[in-house]
Structures are given as structure tokens and as C-alpha cells.
PDB file of C-alpha atoms and ligand atoms in Angstrom:
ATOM      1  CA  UNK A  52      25.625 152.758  -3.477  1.00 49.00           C
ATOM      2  CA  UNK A  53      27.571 154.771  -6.459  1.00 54.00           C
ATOM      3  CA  UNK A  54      26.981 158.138  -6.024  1.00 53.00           C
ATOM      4  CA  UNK A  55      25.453 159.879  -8.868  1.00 51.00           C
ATOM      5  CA  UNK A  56      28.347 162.137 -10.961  1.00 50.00           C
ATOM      6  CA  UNK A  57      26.760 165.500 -11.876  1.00 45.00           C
ATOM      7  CA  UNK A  58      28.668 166.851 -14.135  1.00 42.00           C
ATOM      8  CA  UNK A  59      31.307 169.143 -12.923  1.00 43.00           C
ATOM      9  CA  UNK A  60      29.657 169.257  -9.056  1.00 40.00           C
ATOM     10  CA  UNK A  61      32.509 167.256  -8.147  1.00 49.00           C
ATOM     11  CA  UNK A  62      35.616 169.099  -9.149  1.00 47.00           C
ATOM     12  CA  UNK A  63      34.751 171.403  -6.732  1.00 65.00           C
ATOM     13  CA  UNK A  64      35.110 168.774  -4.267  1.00 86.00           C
ATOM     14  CA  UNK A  65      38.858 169.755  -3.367  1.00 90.00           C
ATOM     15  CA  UNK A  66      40.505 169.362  -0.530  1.00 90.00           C
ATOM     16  CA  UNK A  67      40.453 173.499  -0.429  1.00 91.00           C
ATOM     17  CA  UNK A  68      44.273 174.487  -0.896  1.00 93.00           C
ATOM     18  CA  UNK A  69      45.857 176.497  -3.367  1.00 94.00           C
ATOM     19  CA  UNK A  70      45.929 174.599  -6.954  1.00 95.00           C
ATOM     20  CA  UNK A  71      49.860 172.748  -7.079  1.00 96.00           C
ATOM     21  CA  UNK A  72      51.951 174.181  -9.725  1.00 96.00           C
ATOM     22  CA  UNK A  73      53.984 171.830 -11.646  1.00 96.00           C
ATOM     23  CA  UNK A  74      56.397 174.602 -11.854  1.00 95.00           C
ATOM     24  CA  UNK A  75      57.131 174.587  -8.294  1.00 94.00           C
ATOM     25  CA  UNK A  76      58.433 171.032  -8.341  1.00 91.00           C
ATOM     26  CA  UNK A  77      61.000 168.931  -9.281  1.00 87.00           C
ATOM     27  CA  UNK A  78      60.745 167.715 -12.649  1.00 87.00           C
ATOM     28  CA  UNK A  79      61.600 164.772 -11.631  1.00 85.00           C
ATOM     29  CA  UNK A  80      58.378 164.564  -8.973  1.00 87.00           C
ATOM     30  CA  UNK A  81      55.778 164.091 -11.678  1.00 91.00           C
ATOM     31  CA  UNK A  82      54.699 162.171 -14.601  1.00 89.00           C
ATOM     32  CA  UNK A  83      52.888 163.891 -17.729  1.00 92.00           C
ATOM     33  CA  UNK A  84      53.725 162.395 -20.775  1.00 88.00           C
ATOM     34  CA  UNK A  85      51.180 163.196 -22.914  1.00 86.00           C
ATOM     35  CA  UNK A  86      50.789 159.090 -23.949  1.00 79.00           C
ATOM     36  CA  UNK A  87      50.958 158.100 -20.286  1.00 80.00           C
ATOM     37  CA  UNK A  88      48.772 158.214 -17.470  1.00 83.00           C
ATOM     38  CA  UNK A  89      49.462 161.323 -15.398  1.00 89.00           C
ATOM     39  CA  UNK A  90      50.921 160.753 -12.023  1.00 89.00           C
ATOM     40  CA  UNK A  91      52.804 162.773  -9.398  1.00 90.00           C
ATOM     41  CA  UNK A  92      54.498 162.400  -6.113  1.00 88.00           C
ATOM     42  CA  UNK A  93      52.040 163.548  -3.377  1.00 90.00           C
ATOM     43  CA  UNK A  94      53.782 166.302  -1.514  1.00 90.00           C
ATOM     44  CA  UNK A  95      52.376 164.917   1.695  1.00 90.00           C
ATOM     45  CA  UNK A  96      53.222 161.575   1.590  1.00 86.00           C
ATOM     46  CA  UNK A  97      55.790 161.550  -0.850  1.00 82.00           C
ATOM     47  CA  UNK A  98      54.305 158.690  -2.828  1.00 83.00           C
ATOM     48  CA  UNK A  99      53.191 158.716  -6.482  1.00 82.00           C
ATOM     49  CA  UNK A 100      49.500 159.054  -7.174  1.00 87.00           C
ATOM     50  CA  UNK A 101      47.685 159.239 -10.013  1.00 89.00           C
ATOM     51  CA  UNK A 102      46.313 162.815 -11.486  1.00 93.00           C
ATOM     52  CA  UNK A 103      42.612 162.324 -12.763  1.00 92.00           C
ATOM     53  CA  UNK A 104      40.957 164.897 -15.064  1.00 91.00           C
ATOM     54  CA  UNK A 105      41.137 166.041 -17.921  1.00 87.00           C
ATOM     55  CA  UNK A 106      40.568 169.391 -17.504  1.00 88.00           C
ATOM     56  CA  UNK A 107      40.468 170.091 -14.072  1.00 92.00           C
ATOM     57  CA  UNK A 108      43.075 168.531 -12.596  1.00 95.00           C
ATOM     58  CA  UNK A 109      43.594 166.507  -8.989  1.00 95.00           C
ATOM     59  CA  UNK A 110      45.525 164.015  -7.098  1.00 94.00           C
ATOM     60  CA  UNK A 111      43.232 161.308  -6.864  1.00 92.00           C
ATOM     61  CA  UNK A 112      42.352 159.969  -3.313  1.00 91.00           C
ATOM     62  CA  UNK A 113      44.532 158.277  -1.432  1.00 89.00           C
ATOM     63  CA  UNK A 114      44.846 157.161   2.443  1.00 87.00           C
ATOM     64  CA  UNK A 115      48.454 158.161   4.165  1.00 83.00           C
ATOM     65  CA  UNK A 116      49.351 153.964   3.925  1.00 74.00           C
ATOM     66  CA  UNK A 117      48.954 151.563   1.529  1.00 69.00           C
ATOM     67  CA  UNK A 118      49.210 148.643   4.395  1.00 67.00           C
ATOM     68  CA  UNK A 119      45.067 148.941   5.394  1.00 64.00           C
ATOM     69  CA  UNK A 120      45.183 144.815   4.107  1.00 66.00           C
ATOM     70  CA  UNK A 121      47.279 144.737   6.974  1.00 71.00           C
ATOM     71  CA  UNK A 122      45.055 146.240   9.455  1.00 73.00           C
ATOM     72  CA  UNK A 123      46.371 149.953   9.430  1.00 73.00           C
ATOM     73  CA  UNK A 124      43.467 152.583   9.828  1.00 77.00           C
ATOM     74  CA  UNK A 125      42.092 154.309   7.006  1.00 80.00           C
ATOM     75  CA  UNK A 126      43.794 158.036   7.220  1.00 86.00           C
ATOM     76  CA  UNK A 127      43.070 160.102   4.180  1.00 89.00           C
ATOM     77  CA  UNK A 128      45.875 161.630   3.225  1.00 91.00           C
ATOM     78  CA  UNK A 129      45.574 165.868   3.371  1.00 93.00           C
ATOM     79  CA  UNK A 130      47.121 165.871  -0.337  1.00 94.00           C
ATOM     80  CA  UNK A 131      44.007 164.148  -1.571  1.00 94.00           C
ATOM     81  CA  UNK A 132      42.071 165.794  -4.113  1.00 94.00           C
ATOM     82  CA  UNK A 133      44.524 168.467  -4.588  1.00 96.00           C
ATOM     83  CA  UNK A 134      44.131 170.640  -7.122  1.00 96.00           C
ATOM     84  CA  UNK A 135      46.858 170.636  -9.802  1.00 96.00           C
ATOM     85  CA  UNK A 136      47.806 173.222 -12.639  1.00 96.00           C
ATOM     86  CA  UNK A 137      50.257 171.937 -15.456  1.00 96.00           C
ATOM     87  CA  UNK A 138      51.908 175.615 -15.811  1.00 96.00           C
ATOM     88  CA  UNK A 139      54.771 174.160 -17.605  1.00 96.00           C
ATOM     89  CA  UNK A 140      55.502 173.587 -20.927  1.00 96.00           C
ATOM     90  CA  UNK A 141      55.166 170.314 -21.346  1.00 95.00           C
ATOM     91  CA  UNK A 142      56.891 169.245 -24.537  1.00 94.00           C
ATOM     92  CA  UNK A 143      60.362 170.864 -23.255  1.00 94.00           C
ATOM     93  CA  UNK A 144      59.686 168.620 -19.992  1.00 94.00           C
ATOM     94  CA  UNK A 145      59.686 166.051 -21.678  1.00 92.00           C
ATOM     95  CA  UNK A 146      62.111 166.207 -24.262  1.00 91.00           C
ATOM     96  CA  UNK A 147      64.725 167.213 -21.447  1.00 89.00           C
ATOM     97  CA  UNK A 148      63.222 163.968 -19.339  1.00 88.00           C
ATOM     98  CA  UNK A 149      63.945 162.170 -22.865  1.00 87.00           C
ATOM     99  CA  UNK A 150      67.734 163.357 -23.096  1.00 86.00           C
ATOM    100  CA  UNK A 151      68.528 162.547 -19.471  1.00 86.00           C
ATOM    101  CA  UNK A 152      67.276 159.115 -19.868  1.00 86.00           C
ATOM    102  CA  UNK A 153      69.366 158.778 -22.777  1.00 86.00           C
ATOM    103  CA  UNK A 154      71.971 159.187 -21.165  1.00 84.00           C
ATOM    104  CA  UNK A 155      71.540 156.235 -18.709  1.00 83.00           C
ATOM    105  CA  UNK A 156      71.871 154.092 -22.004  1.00 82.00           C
ATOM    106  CA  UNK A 157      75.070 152.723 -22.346  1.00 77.00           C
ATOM    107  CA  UNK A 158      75.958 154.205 -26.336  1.00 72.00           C
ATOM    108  CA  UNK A 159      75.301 150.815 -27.748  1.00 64.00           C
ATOM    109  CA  UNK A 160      71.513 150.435 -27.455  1.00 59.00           C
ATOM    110  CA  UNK A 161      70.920 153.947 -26.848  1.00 55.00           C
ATOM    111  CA  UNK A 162      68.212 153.953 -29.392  1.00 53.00           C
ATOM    112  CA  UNK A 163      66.441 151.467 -27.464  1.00 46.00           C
ATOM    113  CA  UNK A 164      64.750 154.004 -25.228  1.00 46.00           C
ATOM    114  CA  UNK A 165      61.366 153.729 -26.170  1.00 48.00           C
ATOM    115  CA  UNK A 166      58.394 154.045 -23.871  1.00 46.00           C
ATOM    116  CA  UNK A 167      56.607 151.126 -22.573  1.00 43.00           C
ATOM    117  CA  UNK A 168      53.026 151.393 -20.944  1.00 42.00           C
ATOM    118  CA  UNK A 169      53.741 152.596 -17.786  1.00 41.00           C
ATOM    119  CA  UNK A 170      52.639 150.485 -14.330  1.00 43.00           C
ATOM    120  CA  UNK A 171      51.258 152.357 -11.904  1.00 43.00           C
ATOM    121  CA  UNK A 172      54.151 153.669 -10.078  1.00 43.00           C
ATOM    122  CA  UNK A 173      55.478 152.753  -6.929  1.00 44.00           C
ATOM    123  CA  UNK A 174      56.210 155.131  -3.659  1.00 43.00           C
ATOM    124  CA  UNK A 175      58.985 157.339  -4.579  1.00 42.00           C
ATOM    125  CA  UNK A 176      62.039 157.383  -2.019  1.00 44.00           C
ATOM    126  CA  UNK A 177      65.661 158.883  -2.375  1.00 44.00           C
ATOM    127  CA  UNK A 178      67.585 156.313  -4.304  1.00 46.00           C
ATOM    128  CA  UNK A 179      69.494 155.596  -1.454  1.00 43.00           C
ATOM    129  CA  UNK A 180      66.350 154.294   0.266  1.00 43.00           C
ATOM    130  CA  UNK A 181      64.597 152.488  -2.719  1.00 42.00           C
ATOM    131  CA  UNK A 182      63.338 149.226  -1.306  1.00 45.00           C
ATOM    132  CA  UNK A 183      61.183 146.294  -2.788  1.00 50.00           C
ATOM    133  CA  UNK A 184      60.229 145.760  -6.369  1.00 61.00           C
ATOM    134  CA  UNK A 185      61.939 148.253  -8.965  1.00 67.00           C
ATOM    135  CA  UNK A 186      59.738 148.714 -11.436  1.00 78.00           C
ATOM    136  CA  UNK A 187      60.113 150.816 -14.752  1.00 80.00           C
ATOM    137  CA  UNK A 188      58.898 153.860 -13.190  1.00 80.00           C
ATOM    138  CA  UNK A 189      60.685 153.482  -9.964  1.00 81.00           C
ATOM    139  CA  UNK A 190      63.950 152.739 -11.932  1.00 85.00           C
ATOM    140  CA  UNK A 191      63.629 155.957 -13.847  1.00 86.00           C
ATOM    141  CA  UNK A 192      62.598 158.248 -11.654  1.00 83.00           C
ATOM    142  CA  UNK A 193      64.949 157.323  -9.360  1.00 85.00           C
ATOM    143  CA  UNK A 194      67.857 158.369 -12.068  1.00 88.00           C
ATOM    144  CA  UNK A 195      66.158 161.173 -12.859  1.00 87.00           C
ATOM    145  CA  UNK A 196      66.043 162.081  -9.187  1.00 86.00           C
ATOM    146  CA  UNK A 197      69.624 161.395  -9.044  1.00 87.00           C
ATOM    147  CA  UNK A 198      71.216 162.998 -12.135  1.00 85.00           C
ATOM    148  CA  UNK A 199      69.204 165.665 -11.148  1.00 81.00           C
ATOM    149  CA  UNK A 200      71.257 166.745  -7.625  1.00 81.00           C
ATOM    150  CA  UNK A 201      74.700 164.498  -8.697  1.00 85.00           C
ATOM    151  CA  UNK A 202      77.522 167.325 -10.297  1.00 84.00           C
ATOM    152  CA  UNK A 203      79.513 164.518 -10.983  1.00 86.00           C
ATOM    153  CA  UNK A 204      77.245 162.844 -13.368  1.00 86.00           C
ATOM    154  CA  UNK A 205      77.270 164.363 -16.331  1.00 83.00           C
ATOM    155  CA  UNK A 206      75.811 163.607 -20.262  1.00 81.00           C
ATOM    156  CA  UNK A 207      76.842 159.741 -20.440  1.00 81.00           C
ATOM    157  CA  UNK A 208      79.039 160.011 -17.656  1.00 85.00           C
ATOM    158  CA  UNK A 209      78.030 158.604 -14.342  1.00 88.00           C
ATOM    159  CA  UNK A 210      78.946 158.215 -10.544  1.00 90.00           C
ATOM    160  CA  UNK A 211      78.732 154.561  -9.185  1.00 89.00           C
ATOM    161  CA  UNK A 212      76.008 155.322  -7.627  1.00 89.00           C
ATOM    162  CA  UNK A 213      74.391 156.907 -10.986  1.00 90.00           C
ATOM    163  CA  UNK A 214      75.980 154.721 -12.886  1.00 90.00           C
ATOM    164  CA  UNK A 215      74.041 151.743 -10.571  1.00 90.00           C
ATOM    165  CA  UNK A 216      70.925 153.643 -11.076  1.00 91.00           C
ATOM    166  CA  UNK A 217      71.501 153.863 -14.952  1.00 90.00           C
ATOM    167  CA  UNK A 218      71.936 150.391 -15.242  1.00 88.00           C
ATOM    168  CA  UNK A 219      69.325 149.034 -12.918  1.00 87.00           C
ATOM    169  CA  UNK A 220      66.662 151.712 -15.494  1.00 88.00           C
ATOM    170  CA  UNK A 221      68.062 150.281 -18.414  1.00 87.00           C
ATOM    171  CA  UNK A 222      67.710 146.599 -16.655  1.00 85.00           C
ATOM    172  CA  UNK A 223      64.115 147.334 -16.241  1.00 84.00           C
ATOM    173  CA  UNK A 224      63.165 148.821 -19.402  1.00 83.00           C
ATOM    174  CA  UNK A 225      64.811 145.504 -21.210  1.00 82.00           C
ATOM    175  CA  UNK A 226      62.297 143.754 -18.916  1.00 81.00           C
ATOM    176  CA  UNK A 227      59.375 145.589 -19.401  1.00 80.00           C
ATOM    177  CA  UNK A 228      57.831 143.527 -22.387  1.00 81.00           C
ATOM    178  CA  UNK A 229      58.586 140.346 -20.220  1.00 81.00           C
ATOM    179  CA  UNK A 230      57.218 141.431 -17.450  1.00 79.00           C
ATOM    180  CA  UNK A 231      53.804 142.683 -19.562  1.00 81.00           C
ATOM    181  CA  UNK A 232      53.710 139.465 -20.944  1.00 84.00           C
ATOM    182  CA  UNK A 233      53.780 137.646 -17.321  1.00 85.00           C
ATOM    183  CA  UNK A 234      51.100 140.056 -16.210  1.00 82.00           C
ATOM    184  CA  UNK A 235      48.874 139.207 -19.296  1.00 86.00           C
ATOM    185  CA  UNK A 236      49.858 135.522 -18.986  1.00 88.00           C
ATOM    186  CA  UNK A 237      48.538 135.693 -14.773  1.00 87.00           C
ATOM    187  CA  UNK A 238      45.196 137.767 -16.333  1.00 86.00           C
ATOM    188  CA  UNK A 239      44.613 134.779 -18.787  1.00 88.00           C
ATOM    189  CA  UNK A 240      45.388 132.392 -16.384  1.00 87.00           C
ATOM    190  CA  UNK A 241      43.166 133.900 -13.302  1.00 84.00           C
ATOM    191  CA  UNK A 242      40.192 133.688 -16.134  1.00 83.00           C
ATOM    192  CA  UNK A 243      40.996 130.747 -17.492  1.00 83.00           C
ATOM    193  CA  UNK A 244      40.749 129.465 -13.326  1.00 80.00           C
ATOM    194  CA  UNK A 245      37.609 131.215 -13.365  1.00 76.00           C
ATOM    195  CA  UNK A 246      35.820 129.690 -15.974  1.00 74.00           C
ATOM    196  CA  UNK A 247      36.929 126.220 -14.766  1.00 73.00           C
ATOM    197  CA  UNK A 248      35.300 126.872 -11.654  1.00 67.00           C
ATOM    198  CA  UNK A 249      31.741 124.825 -12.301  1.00 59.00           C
ATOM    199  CA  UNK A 250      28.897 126.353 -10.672  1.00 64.00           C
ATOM    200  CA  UNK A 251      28.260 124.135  -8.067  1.00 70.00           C
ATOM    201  CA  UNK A 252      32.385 124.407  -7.068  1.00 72.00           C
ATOM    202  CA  UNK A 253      31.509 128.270  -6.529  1.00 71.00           C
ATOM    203  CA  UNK A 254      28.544 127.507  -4.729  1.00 71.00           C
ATOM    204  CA  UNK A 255      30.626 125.145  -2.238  1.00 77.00           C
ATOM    205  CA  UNK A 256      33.192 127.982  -1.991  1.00 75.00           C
ATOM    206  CA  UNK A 257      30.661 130.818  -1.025  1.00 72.00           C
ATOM    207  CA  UNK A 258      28.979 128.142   1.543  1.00 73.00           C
ATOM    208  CA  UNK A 259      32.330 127.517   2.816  1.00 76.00           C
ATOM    209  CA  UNK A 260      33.031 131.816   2.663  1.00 72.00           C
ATOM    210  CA  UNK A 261      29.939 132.175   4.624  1.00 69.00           C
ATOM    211  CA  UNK A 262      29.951 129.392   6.825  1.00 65.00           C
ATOM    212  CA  UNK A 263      27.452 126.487   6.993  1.00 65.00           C
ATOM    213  CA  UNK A 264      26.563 127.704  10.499  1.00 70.00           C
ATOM    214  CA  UNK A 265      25.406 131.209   9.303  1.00 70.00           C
ATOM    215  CA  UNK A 266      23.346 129.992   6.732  1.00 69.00           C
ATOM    216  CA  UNK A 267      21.947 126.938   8.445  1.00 72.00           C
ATOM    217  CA  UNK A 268      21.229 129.417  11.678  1.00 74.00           C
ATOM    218  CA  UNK A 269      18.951 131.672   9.907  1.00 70.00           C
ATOM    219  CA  UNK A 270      17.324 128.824   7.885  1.00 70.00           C
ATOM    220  CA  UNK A 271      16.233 127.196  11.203  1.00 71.00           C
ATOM    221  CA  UNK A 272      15.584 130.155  13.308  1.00 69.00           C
ATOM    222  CA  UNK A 273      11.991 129.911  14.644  1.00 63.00           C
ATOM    223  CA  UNK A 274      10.666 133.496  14.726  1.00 60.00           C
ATOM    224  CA  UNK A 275       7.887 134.369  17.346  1.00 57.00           C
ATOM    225  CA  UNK A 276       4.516 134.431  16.153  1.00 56.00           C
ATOM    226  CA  UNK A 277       3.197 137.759  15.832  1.00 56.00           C
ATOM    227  CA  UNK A 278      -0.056 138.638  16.925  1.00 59.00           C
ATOM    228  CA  UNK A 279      -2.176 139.086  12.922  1.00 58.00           C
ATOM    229  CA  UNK A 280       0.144 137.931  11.568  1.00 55.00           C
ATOM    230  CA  UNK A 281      -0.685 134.842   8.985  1.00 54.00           C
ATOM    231  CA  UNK A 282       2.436 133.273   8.991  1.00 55.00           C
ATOM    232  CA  UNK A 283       6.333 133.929   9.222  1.00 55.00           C
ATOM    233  CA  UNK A 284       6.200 134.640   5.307  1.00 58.00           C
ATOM    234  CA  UNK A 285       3.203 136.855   4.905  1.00 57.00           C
ATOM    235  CA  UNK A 286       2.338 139.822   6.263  1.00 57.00           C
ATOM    236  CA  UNK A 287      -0.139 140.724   8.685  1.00 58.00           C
ATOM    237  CA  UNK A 288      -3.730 139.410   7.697  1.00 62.00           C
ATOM    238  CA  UNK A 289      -6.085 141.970   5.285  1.00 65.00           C
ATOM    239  CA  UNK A 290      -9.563 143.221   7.446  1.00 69.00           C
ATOM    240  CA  UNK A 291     -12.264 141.840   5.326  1.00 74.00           C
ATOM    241  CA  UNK A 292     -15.197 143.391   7.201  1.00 78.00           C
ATOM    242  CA  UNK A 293     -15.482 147.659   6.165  1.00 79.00           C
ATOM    243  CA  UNK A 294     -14.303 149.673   8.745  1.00 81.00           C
ATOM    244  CA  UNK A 295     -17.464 151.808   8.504  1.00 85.00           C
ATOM    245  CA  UNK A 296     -20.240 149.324   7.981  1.00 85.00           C
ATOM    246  CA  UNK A 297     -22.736 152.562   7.397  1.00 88.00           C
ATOM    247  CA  UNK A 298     -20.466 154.353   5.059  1.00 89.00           C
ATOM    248  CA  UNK A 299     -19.724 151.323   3.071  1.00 87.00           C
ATOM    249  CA  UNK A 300     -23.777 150.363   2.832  1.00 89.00           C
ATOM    250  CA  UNK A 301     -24.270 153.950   1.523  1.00 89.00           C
ATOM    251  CA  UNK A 302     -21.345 153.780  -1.389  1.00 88.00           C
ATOM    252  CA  UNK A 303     -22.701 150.540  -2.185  1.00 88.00           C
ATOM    253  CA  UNK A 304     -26.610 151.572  -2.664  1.00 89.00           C
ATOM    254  CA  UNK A 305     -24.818 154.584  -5.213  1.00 88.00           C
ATOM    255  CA  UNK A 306     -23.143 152.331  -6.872  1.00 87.00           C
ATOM    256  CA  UNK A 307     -25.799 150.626  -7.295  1.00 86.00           C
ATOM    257  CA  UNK A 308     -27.873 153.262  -8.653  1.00 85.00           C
ATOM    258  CA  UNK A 309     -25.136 154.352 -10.649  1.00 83.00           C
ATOM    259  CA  UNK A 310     -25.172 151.249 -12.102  1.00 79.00           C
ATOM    260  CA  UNK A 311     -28.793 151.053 -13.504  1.00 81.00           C
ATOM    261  CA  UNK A 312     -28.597 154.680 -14.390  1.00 79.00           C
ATOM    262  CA  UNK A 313     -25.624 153.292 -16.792  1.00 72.00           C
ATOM    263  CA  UNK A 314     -26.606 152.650 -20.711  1.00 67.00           C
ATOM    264  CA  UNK A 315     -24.294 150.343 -22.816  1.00 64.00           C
ATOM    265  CA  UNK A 316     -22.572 152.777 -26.074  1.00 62.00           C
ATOM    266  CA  UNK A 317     -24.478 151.169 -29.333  1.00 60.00           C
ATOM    267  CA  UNK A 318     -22.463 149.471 -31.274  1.00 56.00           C
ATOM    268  CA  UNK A 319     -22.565 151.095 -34.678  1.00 55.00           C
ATOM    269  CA  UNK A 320     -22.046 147.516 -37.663  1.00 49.00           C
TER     270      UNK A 320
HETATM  271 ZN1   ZN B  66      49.360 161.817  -0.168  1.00 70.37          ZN
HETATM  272 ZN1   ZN B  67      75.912 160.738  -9.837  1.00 70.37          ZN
END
């Protein structure tokens, strides 16, 4: 059942540690482009979450793994809920997030480094550990993360490895409005699948979801007669003699009287 949302009863609903400071992070560790949706690498299990609020600000829920589909237990994870304060200033964060991704563009298409909608970001790792699908905001952050602790790269200068890590953003940012397209093109698809479907095709598929057996079980169970009761479908029978024989002769005879006593209103043509 949805719980009912009273207002702002469940901000306070925190997991009861100190609000996070954006200021005591690395820049590179969270997301909060105005335009985009807010996000930020847990602290506790170092993967990016989404920030929901608008004023009051938390890391949204999350368990410790993502792998539950794969039978892991549902742990919450302890940075869940946690309060967070944006105590920077935001529009120097970003323009210094801007200029640093510049620089990953090679000075021919530099200009190109416009923002896409952003998916919803992968677990952050140290580059060196990045594994499975680079996305847009994996491929940046990643840089980011790099530039940020490399001396050796430097404005548009990079180290192979930043230099890997500058291409590989700028790879991903050329794919981004492919990519959106795909993901549109699977949505369209998936209803376009849907809609197909005729009704008696879904019906087949939830009998076959549910098994036969279930349903045919239940339709041929033979519940025990209970004493009163009228059948299987009804409930028990209704008493149609008065519990109190003398008490219900005496309500009648008012009634009754009450009755008699009663004049019909004249009508008035
Ligand atoms: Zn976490
Ligand atoms: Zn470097």
C-alpha cells in the first residue's frame, strides 16, 4: 500500500547523521548542474545515487548492491537518506567542471561540448578500475576524477592514461544522441509489442505465469461444509425467528398503535 506523504513529515525521516557538505568532497564526486538531475557518489558505497528534494536535500534510498535480481539480500545501505547541504557555489562548480571538460576536446570540435540529458549514472570506480558499460556520465566523471589528481595533465595536455580517458568522454558524448535515439526506438518498440499483444494472448501468458495447476487447484477445491452455513458462496444463514419472542410481540403491538395514532398531512390543491 503507498504510504500517505504528509507534507514535510518525511524529510525528517533521515538516516540521523550530520547533513553532507558538498564542500567537503571532491568536485568531481557529485552532480548538480542546475539542468540535470542531481546525483552524488554515496560515501558508503561509493556509487552514484540520485539526490531528491528540492529543498531539503537527501541521497535517495539505496541497498549496498545492485545484484538483488541475482539473489543478493536486501542491505540498506547506511548512506541512505543522508542529508545533503549544497554549501558551494554552484555556478563556479560548474563553470570550472565546464573548462576541464573542455579540455578533453581535442581543439577541433571543442565547441561541441554541449550537455546531453544525463542517464542515470553508473557506480563510480577509479579509472583504473572502470568496468562494463561507459556511459556519458561514467566517461566524464572518470576524467574529471583523473585530471583532478594527474600533475602531468594539464589545460589540453594529457597523460596516456588522461589522454585515454579524454577520448573515451569525447567518444561517448558523440554517441549520446545515438544512443537516446536507440533507447527511444526500444520504448516505442516495447509499446508497440504491447499493444500487439491481443487480450486473449495476455490472458494465455498470465495462465501460463500462474500456472494452470494453481488456478485449476483452487477452482476445484471442495471446501468442508460448515455447520449454518448455506453454501460455499454465502455466508452463514440469517435467524428468521426474533431472538426475544416477548420483546418483539411488545414493539410490534406499539407499532401498531403508533400506527393508528398516525394522521396522513392534507394535501393542500
Ligand atoms: Zn550507499
Ligand atoms: Zn593524466
Amino acid at each position: 500500500m503507498p504510504r500517505k506523504r504528509l507534507g514535510r513529515v518525511r524529510t525528517k525521516n533521515t538516516n540521523r547523521r550530520e547533513a553532507l557538505k558538498l564542500s567537503s568532497m571532491t568536485s568531481e564526486d557529485y552532480n548538480v548542474r542546475p539542468d540535470e538531475m542531481k546525483s552524488i557518489a554515496c560515501p558508503d558505497c561509493r556509487t552514484w545515487r540520485r539526490i531528491m528534494g528540492d529543498k531539503v536535500l537527501k541521497i535517495r534510498e539505496h541497498c549496498i548492491s545492485d545484484k538483488m535480481a541475482e539473489g543478493e539480500k536486501r542491505v540498506a545501505c547506511p548512506g541512505s537518506d543522508q542529508l545533503v547541504v549544497i554549501d558551494i557555489d554552484v555556478r563556479r562548480w560548474q563553470s570550472e567542471q565546464n573548462r576541464l571538460l573542455r579540455d578533453a576536446m581535442p581543439p577541433e570540435n571543442r565547441r561541441a561540448a554541449q550537455q546531453f540529458y544525463k542517464p542515470l549514472p553508473a557506480p563510480a570506480a577509479p579509472v583504473s578500475r572502470i568496468k562494463g558499460k561507459v556511459t556519458l556520465e561514467t566517461a566524464r566523471q572518470s576524467y574529471l576524477a583523473h585530471r583532478k589528481g594527474c600533475a602531468r595533465c594539464v589545460g589540453g595536455q594529457h597523460c596516456t592514461d588522461g589522454g585515454i580517458l579524454a577520448r573515451r568522454y569525447v567518444l561517448a558524448l558523440g554517441q549520446e544522441p545515438a544512443r537516446r535515439e536507440a533507447r527511444a526506438e526500444q520504448d516505442r518498440q516495447a509499446r508497440r509489442a504491447e499493444r500487439r499483444q491481443s487480450a486473449p494472448a495476455v490472458r494465455k501468458a498470465q495462465w501460463a505465469r500462474y500456472g494452470g495447476k494453481v488456478v485449476e487447484a483452487a477452482n476445484n477445491r471442495c471446501a468442508e461444509r460448515v455447520p449454518g452455513m448455506v453454501c460455499e458462496f454465502g455466508g452463514p444463514q440469517v435467524p428468521l425467528a426474533p431472538q426475544n419472542v416477548e420483546a418483539h410481540d411488545r414493539r410490534q403491538a406499539e407499532l401498531g398503535k403508533q400506527y393508528a395514532a398516525w394522521k396522513a398531512p392534507v394535501t393542500v390543491g
